[in-house]
Amino acid sequence: MFTRFEGNPIITVQDLPYQANAVFNPAAVRIGEETLLLMRVEDRRGLSHLTVARSKDGITDWHIDAVPTMAPQAVSHPEELWGIEDPRITYLEPILTWAVVYTSYSKGGPLVSMALTDDFKHFERKGSILPPEDKDAAFFPVQFGRRWAMIHRPYSSGEGTGSHIWISFSPDMQHWGDHQILIPARKGGWWDANKVGLCPPPLRTDKGWLIMYHGVQDNASGSIYRLGLALADLEDPTILLARSDEWVFAPQMPYEMVGNVDKVVFPCGWILDGESVRIYYGCADTCIGCATASLTELFDWLETHNMTAKQSLGLE
């Protein structure tokens, strides 16, 4: 369904203006005539920070900040002691500002943190908003009944319980409740059994909130990260309208199959341009790729590959 840019990867660690180990898992937004990526960069200590790259065409000629744009601040925010990772960006329409939701790596494990920005140069950190272990979080751009909604993925270590995609609500973006599972990890041999997580923020369309998520399958050669699609109701995002039975995008190219973590495609951002959906994704936790698809074709595919309720739970 997705066509990879023939010049992939579009950004590698050699493109950075400073030394690092890897660049991957970028958030993506369109601001005016520019595409902006907020990239996860892993330094040569193994800790991550976030750096901005800008491009006119969203594919080539990237202008990358000379120093880390958003570095961990462990003194004032001890939850960022071991780095900050995997950002998602949402424009919050009611308050006219950008929210960056990211994973902070604390002594107690990964947790969800948030910062607000108007220019992607200055960030107002709000600190941790969900405790460990939790990650893969993003806001919806609008409120539902005067409440904010956020998708996230708590981690469960209980045998046979699985790690599922949850949705939660808040009156102030700080205190979260009304927690419920939105997309359960299936059981058995499915490609998305046992652990799933959100990829880019939910995308508003005429048919509903389009959700791209990753499923992790473990086999004798290790883990494989593949991508699936789901659709939530526009007015009530707790209602799941559709979920794909097959994956829609998977590691295939050499730069996706071999790297710091093999067999991984992991987008944290996508951009809708008319009928074209462009995803920006981490490749094997090493570099950044880009791929495009038709929105109409994605919905046609999702209608054809929409699973039954029993399949959603891995019961058939």
PDB file of N, CA and C in Angstrom, residues 80-139:
ATOM      1  N   GLU A  80      13.972  12.499  33.161  1.00  0.00           N
ATOM      2  CA  GLU A  80      14.684  12.472  31.889  1.00  0.00           C
ATOM      3  C   GLU A  80      16.141  12.026  32.045  1.00  0.00           C
ATOM      4  N   LEU A  81      16.449  11.408  33.167  1.00  0.00           N
ATOM      5  CA  LEU A  81      17.828  11.054  33.499  1.00  0.00           C
ATOM      6  C   LEU A  81      18.532  10.283  32.390  1.00  0.00           C
ATOM      7  N   TRP A  82      17.854   9.325  31.785  1.00  0.00           N
ATOM      8  CA  TRP A  82      18.476   8.473  30.776  1.00  0.00           C
ATOM      9  C   TRP A  82      17.976   8.787  29.374  1.00  0.00           C
ATOM     10  N   GLY A  83      17.553  10.026  29.158  1.00  0.00           N
ATOM     11  CA  GLY A  83      17.229  10.468  27.813  1.00  0.00           C
ATOM     12  C   GLY A  83      15.743  10.647  27.551  1.00  0.00           C
ATOM     13  N   ILE A  84      15.433  11.250  26.380  1.00  0.00           N
ATOM     14  CA  ILE A  84      14.063  11.456  25.925  1.00  0.00           C
ATOM     15  C   ILE A  84      13.950  10.898  24.507  1.00  0.00           C
ATOM     16  N   GLU A  85      12.803  10.286  24.200  1.00  0.00           N
ATOM     17  CA  GLU A  85      12.698   9.454  23.004  1.00  0.00           C
ATOM     18  C   GLU A  85      11.339   9.597  22.320  1.00  0.00           C
ATOM     19  N   ASP A  86      11.283   9.216  21.051  1.00  0.00           N
ATOM     20  CA  ASP A  86      10.065   8.913  20.289  1.00  0.00           C
ATOM     21  C   ASP A  86       8.953   9.959  20.458  1.00  0.00           C
ATOM     22  N   PRO A  87       9.163  11.188  19.978  1.00  0.00           N
ATOM     23  CA  PRO A  87       8.147  12.234  20.130  1.00  0.00           C
ATOM     24  C   PRO A  87       6.981  12.059  19.161  1.00  0.00           C
ATOM     25  N   ARG A  88       5.814  12.528  19.565  1.00  0.00           N
ATOM     26  CA  ARG A  88       4.665  12.720  18.679  1.00  0.00           C
ATOM     27  C   ARG A  88       4.189  14.160  18.844  1.00  0.00           C
ATOM     28  N   ILE A  89       3.827  14.806  17.737  1.00  0.00           N
ATOM     29  CA  ILE A  89       3.430  16.210  17.755  1.00  0.00           C
ATOM     30  C   ILE A  89       1.970  16.335  17.348  1.00  0.00           C
ATOM     31  N   THR A  90       1.210  17.123  18.121  1.00  0.00           N
ATOM     32  CA  THR A  90      -0.187  17.410  17.801  1.00  0.00           C
ATOM     33  C   THR A  90      -0.433  18.896  17.983  1.00  0.00           C
ATOM     34  N   TYR A  91      -1.106  19.510  17.000  1.00  0.00           N
ATOM     35  CA  TYR A  91      -1.518  20.907  17.157  1.00  0.00           C
ATOM     36  C   TYR A  91      -2.834  20.923  17.919  1.00  0.00           C
ATOM     37  N   LEU A  92      -2.815  21.512  19.115  1.00  0.00           N
ATOM     38  CA  LEU A  92      -3.999  21.548  19.969  1.00  0.00           C
ATOM     39  C   LEU A  92      -4.859  22.745  19.562  1.00  0.00           C
ATOM     40  N   GLU A  93      -5.899  22.478  18.813  1.00  0.00           N
ATOM     41  CA  GLU A  93      -6.693  23.547  18.211  1.00  0.00           C
ATOM     42  C   GLU A  93      -7.351  24.481  19.234  1.00  0.00           C
ATOM     43  N   PRO A  94      -7.890  23.979  20.366  1.00  0.00           N
ATOM     44  CA  PRO A  94      -8.538  24.889  21.319  1.00  0.00           C
ATOM     45  C   PRO A  94      -7.602  25.904  21.954  1.00  0.00           C
ATOM     46  N   ILE A  95      -6.300  25.588  22.062  1.00  0.00           N
ATOM     47  CA  ILE A  95      -5.369  26.528  22.706  1.00  0.00           C
ATOM     48  C   ILE A  95      -4.286  27.019  21.748  1.00  0.00           C
ATOM     49  N   LEU A  96      -4.375  26.648  20.481  1.00  0.00           N
ATOM     50  CA  LEU A  96      -3.529  27.192  19.417  1.00  0.00           C
ATOM     51  C   LEU A  96      -2.036  27.026  19.708  1.00  0.00           C
ATOM     52  N   THR A  97      -1.645  25.836  20.074  1.00  0.00           N
ATOM     53  CA  THR A  97      -0.225  25.579  20.301  1.00  0.00           C
ATOM     54  C   THR A  97       0.077  24.113  19.991  1.00  0.00           C
ATOM     55  N   TRP A  98       1.375  23.829  19.846  1.00  0.00           N
ATOM     56  CA  TRP A  98       1.816  22.467  19.553  1.00  0.00           C
ATOM     57  C   TRP A  98       2.139  21.736  20.849  1.00  0.00           C
ATOM     58  N   ALA A  99       1.686  20.508  20.949  1.00  0.00           N
ATOM     59  CA  ALA A  99       2.041  19.642  22.070  1.00  0.00           C
ATOM     60  C   ALA A  99       3.003  18.571  21.576  1.00  0.00           C
ATOM     61  N   VAL A 100       4.111  18.436  22.262  1.00  0.00           N
ATOM     62  CA  VAL A 100       5.062  17.357  22.000  1.00  0.00           C
ATOM     63  C   VAL A 100       4.943  16.368  23.150  1.00  0.00           C
ATOM     64  N   VAL A 101       4.472  15.173  22.845  1.00  0.00           N
ATOM     65  CA  VAL A 101       4.378  14.112  23.847  1.00  0.00           C
ATOM     66  C   VAL A 101       5.489  13.110  23.542  1.00  0.00           C
ATOM     67  N   TYR A 102       6.284  12.782  24.544  1.00  0.00           N
ATOM     68  CA  TYR A 102       7.473  11.974  24.308  1.00  0.00           C
ATOM     69  C   TYR A 102       7.713  11.034  25.482  1.00  0.00           C
ATOM     70  N   THR A 103       8.609  10.097  25.276  1.00  0.00           N
ATOM     71  CA  THR A 103       8.972   9.147  26.324  1.00  0.00           C
ATOM     72  C   THR A 103      10.203   9.644  27.064  1.00  0.00           C
ATOM     73  N   SER A 104      10.090   9.791  28.365  1.00  0.00           N
ATOM     74  CA  SER A 104      11.246  10.067  29.221  1.00  0.00           C
ATOM     75  C   SER A 104      11.707   8.758  29.841  1.00  0.00           C
ATOM     76  N   TYR A 105      13.014   8.572  29.869  1.00  0.00           N
ATOM     77  CA  TYR A 105      13.536   7.323  30.428  1.00  0.00           C
ATOM     78  C   TYR A 105      14.075   7.595  31.830  1.00  0.00           C
ATOM     79  N   SER A 106      13.295   7.207  32.822  1.00  0.00           N
ATOM     80  CA  SER A 106      13.614   7.490  34.220  1.00  0.00           C
ATOM     81  C   SER A 106      14.214   6.266  34.898  1.00  0.00           C
ATOM     82  N   LYS A 107      14.654   6.444  36.150  1.00  0.00           N
ATOM     83  CA  LYS A 107      15.137   5.312  36.940  1.00  0.00           C
ATOM     84  C   LYS A 107      14.065   4.249  37.104  1.00  0.00           C
ATOM     85  N   GLY A 108      12.811   4.679  37.109  1.00  0.00           N
ATOM     86  CA  GLY A 108      11.711   3.749  37.289  1.00  0.00           C
ATOM     87  C   GLY A 108      11.186   3.156  36.004  1.00  0.00           C
ATOM     88  N   GLY A 109      11.849   3.490  34.889  1.00  0.00           N
ATOM     89  CA  GLY A 109      11.399   2.990  33.602  1.00  0.00           C
ATOM     90  C   GLY A 109      10.848   4.093  32.723  1.00  0.00           C
ATOM     91  N   PRO A 110      10.446   3.777  31.501  1.00  0.00           N
ATOM     92  CA  PRO A 110       9.931   4.792  30.571  1.00  0.00           C
ATOM     93  C   PRO A 110       8.555   5.282  30.987  1.00  0.00           C
ATOM     94  N   LEU A 111       8.336   6.590  30.809  1.00  0.00           N
ATOM     95  CA  LEU A 111       7.052   7.200  31.144  1.00  0.00           C
ATOM     96  C   LEU A 111       6.714   8.273  30.116  1.00  0.00           C
ATOM     97  N   VAL A 112       5.495   8.788  30.182  1.00  0.00           N
ATOM     98  CA  VAL A 112       5.011   9.768  29.213  1.00  0.00           C
ATOM     99  C   VAL A 112       5.207  11.173  29.760  1.00  0.00           C
ATOM    100  N   SER A 113       5.881  12.030  28.977  1.00  0.00           N
ATOM    101  CA  SER A 113       6.093  13.436  29.319  1.00  0.00           C
ATOM    102  C   SER A 113       5.529  14.330  28.218  1.00  0.00           C
ATOM    103  N   MET A 114       5.365  15.605  28.534  1.00  0.00           N
ATOM    104  CA  MET A 114       4.783  16.545  27.572  1.00  0.00           C
ATOM    105  C   MET A 114       5.484  17.889  27.643  1.00  0.00           C
ATOM    106  N   ALA A 115       5.569  18.557  26.492  1.00  0.00           N
ATOM    107  CA  ALA A 115       6.048  19.930  26.413  1.00  0.00           C
ATOM    108  C   ALA A 115       5.202  20.674  25.384  1.00  0.00           C
ATOM    109  N   LEU A 116       5.047  21.973  25.571  1.00  0.00           N
ATOM    110  CA  LEU A 116       4.321  22.822  24.632  1.00  0.00           C
ATOM    111  C   LEU A 116       5.301  23.754  23.935  1.00  0.00           C
ATOM    112  N   THR A 117       5.026  24.074  22.679  1.00  0.00           N
ATOM    113  CA  THR A 117       5.903  24.981  21.935  1.00  0.00           C
ATOM    114  C   THR A 117       5.118  25.711  20.855  1.00  0.00           C
ATOM    115  N   ASP A 118       5.591  26.917  20.529  1.00  0.00           N
ATOM    116  CA  ASP A 118       5.020  27.685  19.418  1.00  0.00           C
ATOM    117  C   ASP A 118       5.967  27.751  18.234  1.00  0.00           C
ATOM    118  N   ASP A 119       7.266  27.455  18.477  1.00  0.00           N
ATOM    119  CA  ASP A 119       8.261  27.685  17.432  1.00  0.00           C
ATOM    120  C   ASP A 119       9.257  26.535  17.259  1.00  0.00           C
ATOM    121  N   PHE A 120       9.170  25.495  18.063  1.00  0.00           N
ATOM    122  CA  PHE A 120      10.103  24.365  18.039  1.00  0.00           C
ATOM    123  C   PHE A 120      11.550  24.816  18.275  1.00  0.00           C
ATOM    124  N   LYS A 121      11.654  25.916  18.995  1.00  0.00           N
ATOM    125  CA  LYS A 121      12.946  26.375  19.495  1.00  0.00           C
ATOM    126  C   LYS A 121      12.923  26.463  21.014  1.00  0.00           C
ATOM    127  N   HIS A 122      11.783  26.879  21.547  1.00  0.00           N
ATOM    128  CA  HIS A 122      11.599  26.992  22.988  1.00  0.00           C
ATOM    129  C   HIS A 122      10.474  26.059  23.399  1.00  0.00           C
ATOM    130  N   PHE A 123      10.710  25.308  24.477  1.00  0.00           N
ATOM    131  CA  PHE A 123       9.757  24.295  24.909  1.00  0.00           C
ATOM    132  C   PHE A 123       9.404  24.517  26.379  1.00  0.00           C
ATOM    133  N   GLU A 124       8.104  24.537  26.640  1.00  0.00           N
ATOM    134  CA  GLU A 124       7.605  24.643  28.015  1.00  0.00           C
ATOM    135  C   GLU A 124       7.317  23.235  28.516  1.00  0.00           C
ATOM    136  N   ARG A 125       8.244  22.694  29.270  1.00  0.00           N
ATOM    137  CA  ARG A 125       8.071  21.337  29.767  1.00  0.00           C
ATOM    138  C   ARG A 125       6.981  21.285  30.832  1.00  0.00           C
ATOM    139  N   LYS A 126       6.110  20.299  30.719  1.00  0.00           N
ATOM    140  CA  LYS A 126       5.070  20.061  31.713  1.00  0.00           C
ATOM    141  C   LYS A 126       5.395  18.855  32.585  1.00  0.00           C
ATOM    142  N   GLY A 127       6.516  18.205  32.298  1.00  0.00           N
ATOM    143  CA  GLY A 127       6.938  17.060  33.089  1.00  0.00           C
ATOM    144  C   GLY A 127       6.173  15.801  32.739  1.00  0.00           C
ATOM    145  N   SER A 128       6.281  14.814  33.615  1.00  0.00           N
ATOM    146  CA  SER A 128       5.634  13.532  33.369  1.00  0.00           C
ATOM    147  C   SER A 128       4.130  13.663  33.600  1.00  0.00           C
ATOM    148  N   ILE A 129       3.351  13.044  32.704  1.00  0.00           N
ATOM    149  CA  ILE A 129       1.899  13.089  32.839  1.00  0.00           C
ATOM    150  C   ILE A 129       1.304  11.696  33.039  1.00  0.00           C
ATOM    151  N   LEU A 130       2.105  10.645  32.828  1.00  0.00           N
ATOM    152  CA  LEU A 130       1.699   9.277  33.142  1.00  0.00           C
ATOM    153  C   LEU A 130       2.915   8.548  33.700  1.00  0.00           C
ATOM    154  N   PRO A 131       2.733   7.703  34.693  1.00  0.00           N
ATOM    155  CA  PRO A 131       3.861   7.035  35.353  1.00  0.00           C
ATOM    156  C   PRO A 131       4.370   5.849  34.549  1.00  0.00           C
ATOM    157  N   PRO A 132       5.536   5.295  34.944  1.00  0.00           N
ATOM    158  CA  PRO A 132       6.072   4.095  34.285  1.00  0.00           C
ATOM    159  C   PRO A 132       5.171   2.888  34.566  1.00  0.00           C
ATOM    160  N   GLU A 133       5.249   1.856  33.740  1.00  0.00           N
ATOM    161  CA  GLU A 133       5.913   1.921  32.446  1.00  0.00           C
ATOM    162  C   GLU A 133       4.855   2.221  31.407  1.00  0.00           C
ATOM    163  N   ASP A 134       5.085   3.286  30.640  1.00  0.00           N
ATOM    164  CA  ASP A 134       4.107   3.737  29.665  1.00  0.00           C
ATOM    165  C   ASP A 134       4.840   4.509  28.572  1.00  0.00           C
ATOM    166  N   LYS A 135       4.361   4.384  27.333  1.00  0.00           N
ATOM    167  CA  LYS A 135       5.003   5.078  26.220  1.00  0.00           C
ATOM    168  C   LYS A 135       4.052   5.077  25.022  1.00  0.00           C
ATOM    169  N   ASP A 136       4.563   5.450  23.840  1.00  0.00           N
ATOM    170  CA  ASP A 136       3.791   5.462  22.596  1.00  0.00           C
ATOM    171  C   ASP A 136       2.517   6.284  22.750  1.00  0.00           C
ATOM    172  N   ALA A 137       2.667   7.537  23.210  1.00  0.00           N
ATOM    173  CA  ALA A 137       1.508   8.375  23.529  1.00  0.00           C
ATOM    174  C   ALA A 137       1.386   9.555  22.576  1.00  0.00           C
ATOM    175  N   ALA A 138       0.145   9.998  22.356  1.00  0.00           N
ATOM    176  CA  ALA A 138      -0.125  11.188  21.552  1.00  0.00           C
ATOM    177  C   ALA A 138      -1.517  11.710  21.873  1.00  0.00           C
ATOM    178  N   PHE A 139      -1.686  13.023  21.740  1.00  0.00           N
ATOM    179  CA  PHE A 139      -2.982  13.670  21.939  1.00  0.00           C
ATOM    180  C   PHE A 139      -3.827  13.618  20.672  1.00  0.00           C
TER     181      PHE A 139
END
